mmCIF file of N, CA and C and ligand atoms in Angstrom:
data_model
loop_
_atom_site.group_PDB
_atom_site.id
_atom_site.type_symbol
_atom_site.label_atom_id
_atom_site.label_comp_id
_atom_site.label_asym_id
_atom_site.label_seq_id
_atom_site.Cartn_x
_atom_site.Cartn_y
_atom_site.Cartn_z
ATOM 1 N N MET A 1 4.955 -2.519 27.779
ATOM 2 C CA MET A 1 3.712 -1.716 29.377
ATOM 3 C C MET A 1 2.529 -2.382 29.255
ATOM 4 N N LYS A 2 1.771 -2.849 29.865
ATOM 5 C CA LYS A 2 0.575 -2.791 29.326
ATOM 6 C C LYS A 2 -0.679 -2.613 30.477
ATOM 7 N N GLN A 3 -1.634 -2.039 30.075
ATOM 8 C CA GLN A 3 -2.568 -1.409 31.283
ATOM 9 C C GLN A 3 -3.840 -1.910 31.085
ATOM 10 N N MET A 4 -4.460 -1.800 32.600
ATOM 11 C CA MET A 4 -6.132 -2.690 33.066
ATOM 12 C C MET A 4 -6.494 -1.718 33.768
ATOM 13 N N THR A 5 -8.097 -1.904 33.846
ATOM 14 C CA THR A 5 -8.502 -1.029 34.888
ATOM 15 C C THR A 5 -8.225 -2.069 36.140
ATOM 16 N N CYS A 6 -8.726 -2.019 37.205
ATOM 17 C CA CYS A 6 -9.606 -2.755 38.425
ATOM 18 C C CYS A 6 -9.509 -3.531 38.320
ATOM 19 N N ALA A 7 -11.287 -3.144 37.640
ATOM 20 C CA ALA A 7 -11.855 -3.444 37.174
ATOM 21 C C ALA A 7 -12.563 -5.196 36.341
ATOM 22 N N GLN A 8 -11.479 -4.591 35.498
ATOM 23 C CA GLN A 8 -11.168 -5.383 34.448
ATOM 24 C C GLN A 8 -10.484 -6.862 35.493
ATOM 25 N N MET A 9 -9.596 -6.309 36.096
ATOM 26 C CA MET A 9 -8.701 -7.335 36.572
ATOM 27 C C MET A 9 -9.999 -8.181 37.663
ATOM 28 N N GLY A 10 -10.710 -7.807 37.806
ATOM 29 C CA GLY A 10 -11.682 -8.299 39.198
ATOM 30 C C GLY A 10 -12.031 -7.657 40.421
ATOM 31 N N GLY A 11 -11.723 -6.324 40.435
ATOM 32 C CA GLY A 11 -11.903 -5.793 41.501
ATOM 33 C C GLY A 11 -13.144 -5.407 41.522
ATOM 34 N N PRO A 12 -13.819 -3.878 42.497
ATOM 35 C CA PRO A 12 -14.861 -3.891 42.014
ATOM 36 C C PRO A 12 -15.485 -3.422 40.787
ATOM 37 N N ALA A 13 -16.373 -3.125 40.150
ATOM 38 C CA ALA A 13 -17.065 -2.529 38.986
ATOM 39 C C ALA A 13 -16.469 -0.771 39.110
ATOM 40 N N THR A 14 -16.706 -0.665 40.104
ATOM 41 C CA THR A 14 -16.702 0.849 40.027
ATOM 42 C C THR A 14 -15.162 1.614 40.344
ATOM 43 N N CYS A 15 -14.450 0.300 40.306
ATOM 44 C CA CYS A 15 -12.635 0.711 40.511
ATOM 45 C C CYS A 15 -12.464 0.740 39.325
ATOM 46 N N SER A 16 -12.107 2.818 38.797
ATOM 47 C CA SER A 16 -11.431 2.356 37.662
ATOM 48 C C SER A 16 -9.794 2.809 37.587
ATOM 49 N N VAL A 17 -8.963 2.515 38.445
ATOM 50 C CA VAL A 17 -7.663 2.770 38.705
ATOM 51 C C VAL A 17 -6.989 2.056 37.909
ATOM 52 N N ILE A 18 -6.076 2.650 37.179
ATOM 53 C CA ILE A 18 -5.155 1.802 36.110
ATOM 54 C C ILE A 18 -4.199 0.778 36.566
ATOM 55 N N ILE A 19 -3.588 -0.264 36.173
ATOM 56 C CA ILE A 19 -3.614 -1.306 36.931
ATOM 57 C C ILE A 19 -2.187 -1.486 35.066
ATOM 58 N N SER A 20 -0.780 -1.055 35.524
ATOM 59 C CA SER A 20 0.117 -1.694 34.789
ATOM 60 C C SER A 20 1.222 -2.678 34.910
ATOM 61 N N GLY A 21 1.386 -3.532 33.842
ATOM 62 C CA GLY A 21 2.626 -4.298 34.257
ATOM 63 C C GLY A 21 2.873 -4.891 32.444
ATOM 64 N N SER A 22 4.158 -5.516 32.785
ATOM 65 C CA SER A 22 5.340 -5.368 31.176
ATOM 66 C C SER A 22 5.300 -6.823 31.102
ATOM 67 N N THR A 23 4.608 -7.773 32.268
ATOM 68 C CA THR A 23 4.455 -9.212 32.007
ATOM 69 C C THR A 23 2.901 -9.151 32.611
ATOM 70 N N ALA A 24 2.467 -10.276 32.574
ATOM 71 C CA ALA A 24 1.095 -10.896 33.453
ATOM 72 C C ALA A 24 1.574 -11.217 34.615
ATOM 73 N N GLU A 25 2.598 -11.323 35.226
ATOM 74 C CA GLU A 25 2.753 -11.546 36.538
ATOM 75 C C GLU A 25 3.329 -10.356 37.647
ATOM 76 N N GLU A 26 3.634 -9.307 36.542
ATOM 77 C CA GLU A 26 4.400 -8.545 37.018
ATOM 78 C C GLU A 26 2.918 -7.419 37.134
ATOM 79 N N MET A 27 1.560 -7.308 36.003
ATOM 80 C CA MET A 27 0.404 -6.939 36.363
ATOM 81 C C MET A 27 -0.350 -7.444 37.773
ATOM 82 N N ALA A 28 -0.045 -9.201 37.858
ATOM 83 C CA ALA A 28 -1.033 -9.432 38.854
ATOM 84 C C ALA A 28 -0.568 -8.910 40.082
ATOM 85 N N LYS A 29 1.164 -9.070 40.334
ATOM 86 C CA LYS A 29 1.389 -8.308 41.257
ATOM 87 C C LYS A 29 1.072 -6.800 41.566
ATOM 88 N N ASN A 30 0.955 -5.578 40.764
ATOM 89 C CA ASN A 30 0.799 -4.929 40.945
ATOM 90 C C ASN A 30 -0.481 -4.747 41.671
ATOM 91 N N GLY A 31 -1.676 -5.168 40.870
ATOM 92 C CA GLY A 31 -2.875 -5.379 41.044
ATOM 93 C C GLY A 31 -2.917 -5.883 42.454
ATOM 94 N N GLY A 32 -2.286 -7.040 42.945
ATOM 95 C CA GLY A 32 -2.382 -7.642 44.258
ATOM 96 C C GLY A 32 -2.029 -6.187 45.299
ATOM 97 N N ILE A 33 -1.141 -5.662 44.898
ATOM 98 C CA ILE A 33 -0.374 -3.930 45.723
ATOM 99 C C ILE A 33 -1.942 -3.471 45.753
ATOM 100 N N HIS A 34 -2.539 -2.938 44.786
ATOM 101 C CA HIS A 34 -3.553 -2.126 45.012
ATOM 102 C C HIS A 34 -4.637 -2.736 45.583
ATOM 103 N N VAL A 35 -5.447 -3.634 45.634
ATOM 104 C CA VAL A 35 -6.435 -4.517 46.091
ATOM 105 C C VAL A 35 -5.909 -4.285 47.496
ATOM 106 N N HIS A 36 -4.757 -4.738 48.401
ATOM 107 C CA HIS A 36 -4.631 -5.161 49.331
ATOM 108 C C HIS A 36 -4.492 -3.614 50.030
ATOM 109 N N GLN A 37 -4.360 -2.211 49.364
ATOM 110 C CA GLN A 37 -4.102 -1.098 49.795
ATOM 111 C C GLN A 37 -5.519 -0.942 49.391
ATOM 112 N N ASN A 38 -6.544 -0.804 48.942
ATOM 113 C CA ASN A 38 -7.865 -0.104 48.983
ATOM 114 C C ASN A 38 -9.441 -1.190 48.961
ATOM 115 N N HIS A 39 -8.991 -2.439 49.052
ATOM 116 C CA HIS A 39 -10.392 -3.289 48.938
ATOM 117 C C HIS A 39 -9.934 -4.386 49.648
ATOM 118 N N PRO A 40 -9.630 -3.779 50.882
ATOM 119 C CA PRO A 40 -9.779 -4.896 51.977
ATOM 120 C C PRO A 40 -10.430 -6.424 51.633
ATOM 121 N N GLU A 41 -11.793 -5.638 51.616
ATOM 122 C CA GLU A 41 -12.151 -7.426 51.358
ATOM 123 C C GLU A 41 -11.754 -8.108 50.700
ATOM 124 N N ILE A 42 -11.481 -7.796 49.369
ATOM 125 C CA ILE A 42 -11.571 -8.509 48.342
ATOM 126 C C ILE A 42 -9.767 -9.131 48.731
ATOM 127 N N ALA A 43 -9.177 -8.246 49.515
ATOM 128 C CA ALA A 43 -7.822 -8.908 49.541
ATOM 129 C C ALA A 43 -8.009 -10.104 50.476
ATOM 130 N N LYS A 44 -8.971 -9.651 51.369
ATOM 131 C CA LYS A 44 -8.965 -11.169 52.206
ATOM 132 C C LYS A 44 -9.161 -12.620 51.375
ATOM 133 N N GLN A 45 -10.083 -12.247 50.387
ATOM 134 C CA GLN A 45 -10.479 -13.541 49.334
ATOM 135 C C GLN A 45 -9.245 -13.860 48.991
ATOM 136 N N MET A 46 -8.182 -12.811 48.419
ATOM 137 C CA MET A 46 -6.851 -13.200 47.435
ATOM 138 C C MET A 46 -6.288 -13.764 49.020
ATOM 139 N N ASP A 47 -6.022 -13.598 49.678
ATOM 140 C CA ASP A 47 -5.149 -13.994 50.804
ATOM 141 C C ASP A 47 -5.422 -15.416 51.136
ATOM 142 N N SER A 48 -6.704 -15.517 51.474
ATOM 143 C CA SER A 48 -7.406 -16.934 51.376
ATOM 144 C C SER A 48 -7.256 -18.364 50.727
ATOM 145 N N MET A 49 -6.489 -17.841 49.170
ATOM 146 C CA MET A 49 -6.782 -18.393 47.719
ATOM 147 C C MET A 49 -5.853 -19.758 47.793
ATOM 148 N N THR A 50 -5.932 -20.499 47.497
ATOM 149 C CA THR A 50 -4.780 -21.670 47.548
ATOM 150 C C THR A 50 -4.195 -21.668 45.967
ATOM 151 N N PRO A 51 -3.060 -22.229 46.707
ATOM 152 C CA PRO A 51 -2.250 -21.968 45.295
ATOM 153 C C PRO A 51 -2.728 -22.575 44.116
ATOM 154 N N GLU A 52 -3.661 -23.525 44.098
ATOM 155 C CA GLU A 52 -4.153 -23.828 42.780
ATOM 156 C C GLU A 52 -5.609 -23.407 42.730
ATOM 157 N N ASP A 53 -5.925 -22.170 43.245
ATOM 158 C CA ASP A 53 -7.081 -21.494 43.198
ATOM 159 C C ASP A 53 -5.783 -20.050 42.438
ATOM 160 N N ASN A 54 -4.861 -19.856 42.682
ATOM 161 C CA ASN A 54 -4.167 -18.721 42.275
ATOM 162 C C ASN A 54 -3.415 -19.204 40.772
ATOM 163 N N GLU A 55 -3.330 -20.493 40.454
ATOM 164 C CA GLU A 55 -2.927 -20.779 39.382
ATOM 165 C C GLU A 55 -3.927 -20.786 38.251
ATOM 166 N N LYS A 56 -5.337 -21.150 38.881
ATOM 167 C CA LYS A 56 -6.164 -20.943 37.843
ATOM 168 C C LYS A 56 -6.970 -19.348 37.512
ATOM 169 N N TRP A 57 -6.883 -18.683 38.308
ATOM 170 C CA TRP A 57 -6.951 -17.283 38.131
ATOM 171 C C TRP A 57 -5.559 -16.914 37.165
ATOM 172 N N MET A 58 -4.420 -17.218 37.312
ATOM 173 C CA MET A 58 -3.391 -16.462 36.364
ATOM 174 C C MET A 58 -3.381 -17.271 34.957
ATOM 175 N N ALA A 59 -4.483 -18.104 34.859
ATOM 176 C CA ALA A 59 -4.282 -19.077 33.416
ATOM 177 C C ALA A 59 -5.971 -18.663 32.925
ATOM 178 N N ASP A 60 -6.478 -17.980 33.728
ATOM 179 C CA ASP A 60 -7.969 -17.014 33.167
ATOM 180 C C ASP A 60 -7.677 -15.437 32.513
ATOM 181 N N PHE A 61 -6.587 -14.928 33.724
ATOM 182 C CA PHE A 61 -5.770 -13.938 33.440
ATOM 183 C C PHE A 61 -5.012 -13.375 32.305
ATOM 184 N N LYS A 62 -3.779 -14.658 31.988
ATOM 185 C CA LYS A 62 -3.053 -14.546 31.117
ATOM 186 C C LYS A 62 -3.465 -14.299 29.260
ATOM 187 N N PRO A 63 -4.699 -14.934 29.059
ATOM 188 C CA PRO A 63 -5.070 -14.325 27.688
ATOM 189 C C PRO A 63 -5.560 -13.353 27.527
ATOM 190 N N LYS A 64 -6.026 -12.672 28.969
ATOM 191 C CA LYS A 64 -6.303 -11.528 28.665
ATOM 192 C C LYS A 64 -5.671 -10.409 28.876
ATOM 193 N N PHE A 65 -4.027 -10.454 29.584
ATOM 194 C CA PHE A 65 -3.357 -9.934 29.509
ATOM 195 C C PHE A 65 -3.037 -9.839 27.743
ATOM 196 N N ASP A 66 -2.577 -11.226 27.428
ATOM 197 C CA ASP A 66 -1.748 -11.595 25.684
ATOM 198 C C ASP A 66 -2.607 -10.652 24.916
ATOM 199 N N ALA A 67 -4.840 -10.304 25.180
ATOM 200 C CA ALA A 67 -4.678 -9.783 24.356
ATOM 201 C C ALA A 67 -5.051 -7.951 24.508
ATOM 202 N N LEU A 68 -4.296 -7.460 25.445
ATOM 203 C CA LEU A 68 -4.277 -6.297 25.762
ATOM 204 C C LEU A 68 -3.636 -5.355 24.516
ATOM 205 N N PRO A 69 -3.875 -4.355 24.064
ATOM 206 C CA PRO A 69 -2.950 -3.377 23.192
ATOM 207 C C PRO A 69 -1.316 -3.074 24.073
ATOM 208 N N GLU A 70 -0.086 -3.177 23.195
ATOM 209 C CA GLU A 70 0.907 -2.548 24.244
ATOM 210 C C GLU A 70 0.986 -1.060 24.552
ATOM 211 N N MET A 71 1.077 -0.418 25.436
ATOM 212 C CA MET A 71 1.070 0.813 25.404
ATOM 213 C C MET A 71 2.790 1.322 25.158
HETATM 214 ZN ZN1 ZN B 1 -9.074 -0.827 42.641
#
């Protein structure tokens, strides 16, 4: 299990809610749920992302996830 704050995942810089997941995909999914519930403006941007955008985001996110310490 790894943890990252919402801000680290690309949320608002002021949001320190902890998102956790055991894989990058799981954390991305949990982050998405949190964003949809708490940050409607960012959720709107996320919903308009193309599959290519999503792939790019994941390619950028994966190394960050891998660099996190295991909890
Ligand atoms: Zn947040």
